[in-house]
mmCIF file of C-alpha atoms in Angstrom:
data_model
loop_
_atom_site.group_PDB
_atom_site.id
_atom_site.type_symbol
_atom_site.label_atom_id
_atom_site.label_comp_id
_atom_site.label_asym_id
_atom_site.label_seq_id
_atom_site.Cartn_x
_atom_site.Cartn_y
_atom_site.Cartn_z
ATOM 1 C CA MET A 1 -111.227 112.595 -35.908
ATOM 2 C CA ARG A 2 -112.257 111.583 -39.400
ATOM 3 C CA TYR A 3 -115.829 111.205 -40.576
ATOM 4 C CA PRO A 4 -117.093 108.971 -43.383
ATOM 5 C CA ASP A 5 -118.533 111.810 -45.428
ATOM 6 C CA GLY A 6 -115.379 113.895 -45.014
ATOM 7 C CA GLY A 7 -117.316 116.821 -43.621
ATOM 8 C CA GLY A 8 -116.457 116.813 -39.917
ATOM 9 C CA LEU A 9 -118.863 118.405 -37.461
ATOM 10 C CA THR A 10 -121.224 121.251 -38.163
ATOM 11 C CA ALA A 11 -121.332 124.245 -35.832
ATOM 12 C CA LYS A 12 -124.523 122.860 -34.266
ATOM 13 C CA GLN A 13 -122.924 119.462 -33.632
ATOM 14 C CA ARG A 14 -119.835 121.105 -32.095
ATOM 15 C CA ALA A 15 -122.114 123.113 -29.789
ATOM 16 C CA GLN A 16 -123.933 119.939 -28.711
ATOM 17 C CA ARG A 17 -120.658 118.199 -27.895
ATOM 18 C CA GLU A 18 -119.444 121.273 -26.033
ATOM 19 C CA GLN A 19 -122.637 121.194 -23.954
ATOM 20 C CA VAL A 20 -121.874 117.586 -22.948
ATOM 21 C CA ARG A 21 -118.399 118.658 -21.802
ATOM 22 C CA PHE A 22 -119.946 121.480 -19.762
ATOM 23 C CA GLU A 23 -122.312 118.989 -18.117
ATOM 24 C CA ALA A 24 -119.272 116.873 -17.289
ATOM 25 C CA ALA A 25 -117.572 119.893 -15.693
ATOM 26 C CA GLU A 26 -120.651 120.491 -13.561
ATOM 27 C CA LEU A 27 -120.578 116.876 -12.410
ATOM 28 C CA PHE A 28 -116.842 117.095 -11.656
ATOM 29 C CA ALA A 29 -117.525 120.185 -9.529
ATOM 30 C CA HIS A 30 -120.015 118.118 -7.499
ATOM 31 C CA GLY A 31 -117.387 115.444 -6.852
ATOM 32 C CA VAL A 32 -118.513 112.870 -9.407
ATOM 33 C CA THR A 33 -115.641 110.679 -10.627
ATOM 34 C CA PRO A 34 -114.720 110.388 -14.345
ATOM 35 C CA PRO A 35 -115.986 106.773 -14.668
ATOM 36 C CA GLN A 36 -119.357 107.825 -13.227
ATOM 37 C CA VAL A 37 -119.464 110.831 -15.560
ATOM 38 C CA ALA A 38 -118.723 108.536 -18.495
ATOM 39 C CA ARG A 39 -121.644 106.280 -17.561
ATOM 40 C CA ARG A 40 -124.093 109.148 -16.935
ATOM 41 C CA LEU A 41 -123.262 111.047 -20.117
ATOM 42 C CA ARG A 42 -122.713 107.901 -22.198
ATOM 43 C CA VAL A 43 -119.205 108.832 -23.326
ATOM 44 C CA SER A 44 -115.971 106.863 -23.205
ATOM 45 C CA ARG A 45 -114.013 106.698 -19.964
ATOM 46 C CA LYS A 46 -110.976 107.977 -21.845
ATOM 47 C CA SER A 47 -112.871 111.159 -22.822
ATOM 48 C CA ALA A 48 -114.151 111.624 -19.267
ATOM 49 C CA TYR A 49 -110.627 111.317 -17.834
ATOM 50 C CA ALA A 50 -109.248 113.736 -20.439
ATOM 51 C CA TRP A 51 -112.003 116.258 -19.701
ATOM 52 C CA HIS A 52 -111.411 115.867 -15.970
ATOM 53 C CA ALA A 53 -107.689 116.582 -16.380
ATOM 54 C CA ARG A 54 -108.357 119.668 -18.507
ATOM 55 C CA TRP A 55 -111.076 120.865 -16.116
ATOM 56 C CA ARG A 56 -108.763 120.445 -13.068
ATOM 57 C CA GLU A 57 -105.974 122.300 -14.831
ATOM 58 C CA ALA A 58 -107.843 125.266 -16.360
ATOM 59 C CA GLY A 59 -111.509 125.083 -15.378
ATOM 60 C CA VAL A 60 -114.621 125.067 -17.545
ATOM 61 C CA GLN A 61 -113.034 127.316 -20.182
ATOM 62 C CA ALA A 62 -110.606 124.496 -21.059
ATOM 63 C CA LEU A 63 -113.593 122.432 -22.233
ATOM 64 C CA ARG A 64 -114.785 124.999 -24.773
ATOM 65 C CA SER A 65 -114.833 124.006 -28.444
ATOM 66 C CA LYS A 66 -111.799 125.121 -30.425
ATOM 67 C CA GLY A 67 -113.873 125.418 -33.608
ATOM 68 C CA ALA A 68 -113.518 123.612 -36.884
ATOM 69 C CA SER A 69 -110.191 121.886 -37.411
ATOM 70 C CA GLY A 70 -107.940 122.284 -40.400
ATOM 71 C CA ARG A 71 -107.314 125.192 -42.673
ATOM 72 C CA PRO A 72 -110.262 127.382 -43.566
ATOM 73 C CA SER A 73 -111.611 126.809 -47.057
ATOM 74 C CA ARG A 74 -110.572 129.213 -49.784
ATOM 75 C CA MET A 75 -114.159 128.943 -51.060
ATOM 76 C CA MET A 76 -115.903 131.840 -49.336
ATOM 77 C CA PRO A 77 -119.536 131.393 -48.190
ATOM 78 C CA ASN A 78 -120.852 134.162 -50.480
ATOM 79 C CA TRP A 79 -119.087 132.475 -53.424
ATOM 80 C CA ARG A 80 -121.133 129.338 -52.760
ATOM 81 C CA ALA A 81 -124.411 131.189 -53.302
ATOM 82 C CA TRP A 82 -123.073 132.607 -56.561
ATOM 83 C CA LEU A 83 -121.858 129.156 -57.674
ATOM 84 C CA ALA A 84 -125.241 127.550 -56.958
ATOM 85 C CA ALA A 85 -126.953 130.177 -59.122
ATOM 86 C CA GLU A 86 -124.438 129.645 -61.935
ATOM 87 C CA LEU A 87 -124.839 125.866 -61.840
ATOM 88 C CA ASP A 88 -128.594 126.315 -62.193
ATOM 89 C CA LYS A 89 -128.002 128.211 -65.438
ATOM 90 C CA GLY A 90 -126.395 125.124 -66.962
ATOM 91 C CA PRO A 91 -123.117 124.491 -68.780
ATOM 92 C CA ALA A 92 -124.304 126.183 -71.998
ATOM 93 C CA ALA A 93 -124.392 129.544 -70.200
ATOM 94 C CA HIS A 94 -120.660 129.123 -69.613
ATOM 95 C CA GLY A 95 -119.694 128.014 -73.108
ATOM 96 C CA TRP A 96 -120.101 124.217 -73.040
ATOM 97 C CA VAL A 97 -122.750 123.554 -75.663
ATOM 98 C CA GLU A 98 -121.698 120.069 -76.821
ATOM 99 C CA ASP A 99 -123.424 118.398 -73.850
ATOM 100 C CA GLN A 100 -125.365 119.600 -70.831
ATOM 101 C CA ARG A 101 -123.438 117.871 -68.059
ATOM 102 C CA TRP A 102 -121.546 119.501 -65.260
ATOM 103 C CA THR A 103 -118.215 117.818 -64.578
ATOM 104 C CA LEU A 104 -115.863 118.589 -61.710
ATOM 105 C CA ALA A 105 -113.380 120.072 -64.180
ATOM 106 C CA ARG A 106 -116.048 122.376 -65.611
ATOM 107 C CA VAL A 107 -117.198 123.516 -62.165
ATOM 108 C CA ALA A 108 -113.580 124.164 -61.147
ATOM 109 C CA THR A 109 -113.091 126.182 -64.347
ATOM 110 C CA VAL A 110 -116.176 128.321 -63.634
ATOM 111 C CA ILE A 111 -114.885 129.016 -60.113
ATOM 112 C CA ALA A 112 -111.391 129.822 -61.404
ATOM 113 C CA ARG A 113 -112.714 132.191 -64.090
ATOM 114 C CA ARG A 114 -114.765 134.171 -61.573
ATOM 115 C CA PHE A 115 -112.596 134.157 -58.438
ATOM 116 C CA HIS A 116 -109.096 133.352 -59.771
ATOM 117 C CA VAL A 117 -108.737 130.445 -57.328
ATOM 118 C CA GLY A 118 -107.886 126.958 -58.557
ATOM 119 C CA PHE A 119 -109.421 123.883 -56.951
ATOM 120 C CA SER A 120 -108.554 120.246 -57.619
ATOM 121 C CA PRO A 121 -111.352 117.903 -58.712
ATOM 122 C CA ALA A 122 -111.366 116.360 -55.216
ATOM 123 C CA GLN A 123 -111.722 119.755 -53.519
ATOM 124 C CA THR A 124 -114.375 120.794 -56.041
ATOM 125 C CA TRP A 125 -116.319 117.633 -55.157
ATOM 126 C CA ARG A 126 -116.047 118.429 -51.413
ATOM 127 C CA ILE A 127 -117.371 121.941 -52.035
ATOM 128 C CA LEU A 128 -120.308 120.648 -54.101
ATOM 129 C CA HIS A 129 -121.052 117.941 -51.509
ATOM 130 C CA GLN A 130 -121.089 120.549 -48.724
ATOM 131 C CA MET A 131 -123.476 122.636 -50.835
ATOM 132 C CA GLY A 132 -125.849 119.664 -51.069
ATOM 133 C CA PHE A 133 -125.150 118.570 -54.642
ATOM 134 C CA THR A 134 -125.025 114.860 -55.439
ATOM 135 C CA VAL A 135 -123.698 112.748 -58.269
ATOM 136 C CA GLN A 136 -126.120 112.604 -61.156
ATOM 137 C CA VAL A 137 -125.666 109.920 -63.782
ATOM 138 C CA PRO A 138 -127.197 111.002 -67.073
ATOM 139 C CA GLN A 139 -129.584 108.698 -68.908
ATOM 140 C CA ARG A 140 -127.770 107.364 -71.944
ATOM 141 C CA ARG A 141 -130.442 107.616 -74.614
ATOM 142 C CA ALA A 142 -130.053 108.513 -78.225
ATOM 143 C CA ALA A 143 -131.409 111.893 -79.237
ATOM 144 C CA GLU A 144 -133.177 110.158 -82.146
ATOM 145 C CA ARG A 145 -135.036 107.741 -79.856
ATOM 146 C CA ASP A 146 -138.682 107.259 -80.860
ATOM 147 C CA GLU A 147 -140.698 106.506 -77.721
ATOM 148 C CA ASP A 148 -143.773 105.356 -79.711
ATOM 149 C CA ALA A 149 -141.701 102.832 -81.688
ATOM 150 C CA VAL A 150 -140.137 101.525 -78.452
ATOM 151 C CA ALA A 151 -143.566 101.122 -76.824
ATOM 152 C CA THR A 152 -144.892 99.290 -79.907
ATOM 153 C CA TRP A 153 -141.866 96.953 -79.928
ATOM 154 C CA VAL A 154 -142.293 96.171 -76.199
ATOM 155 C CA ARG A 155 -146.017 95.512 -76.678
ATOM 156 C CA GLU A 156 -145.865 93.462 -79.908
ATOM 157 C CA THR A 157 -142.392 92.044 -80.559
ATOM 158 C CA TRP A 158 -141.036 91.414 -77.056
ATOM 159 C CA PRO A 159 -143.708 88.847 -76.058
ATOM 160 C CA CYS A 160 -142.755 86.730 -79.087
ATOM 161 C CA VAL A 161 -139.058 86.944 -78.259
ATOM 162 C CA GLU A 162 -139.678 86.242 -74.581
ATOM 163 C CA ARG A 163 -141.623 83.014 -75.313
ATOM 164 C CA ARG A 164 -138.617 81.468 -77.057
#
């Protein structure tokens, strides 16, 4: 099953779904048919029939969660805490002084330097997204910008221009 944010289910969500399957097994044991189970638990009939077949074949244990699907991430959980702390230090702490923006390539480089594991930009984005980071678009303002001059222009010149 694919999810729009690409993250799949959390451990808590898997446990909740497993609990629904266990409730279904209890109902099957009391002679409730799969269509009735589907209505009571508000799941699809297809799922109820599949659960019923697995339950008949191997019992309640067949309805246990198999855990997260796919290969385990090469990004270890303790690395994530380290990475979050390093990102808070800013790019200048890692040698990028020309601008203070984190890019996926820069984050991947920091990870590779520390842990000797290479991640693609897409995988780096997934890691950051799972850690709770979001896209930040920098404000494009000149370093020489004079806020007082801008405020004066908006107050005095703009009304004249706007009237035309």
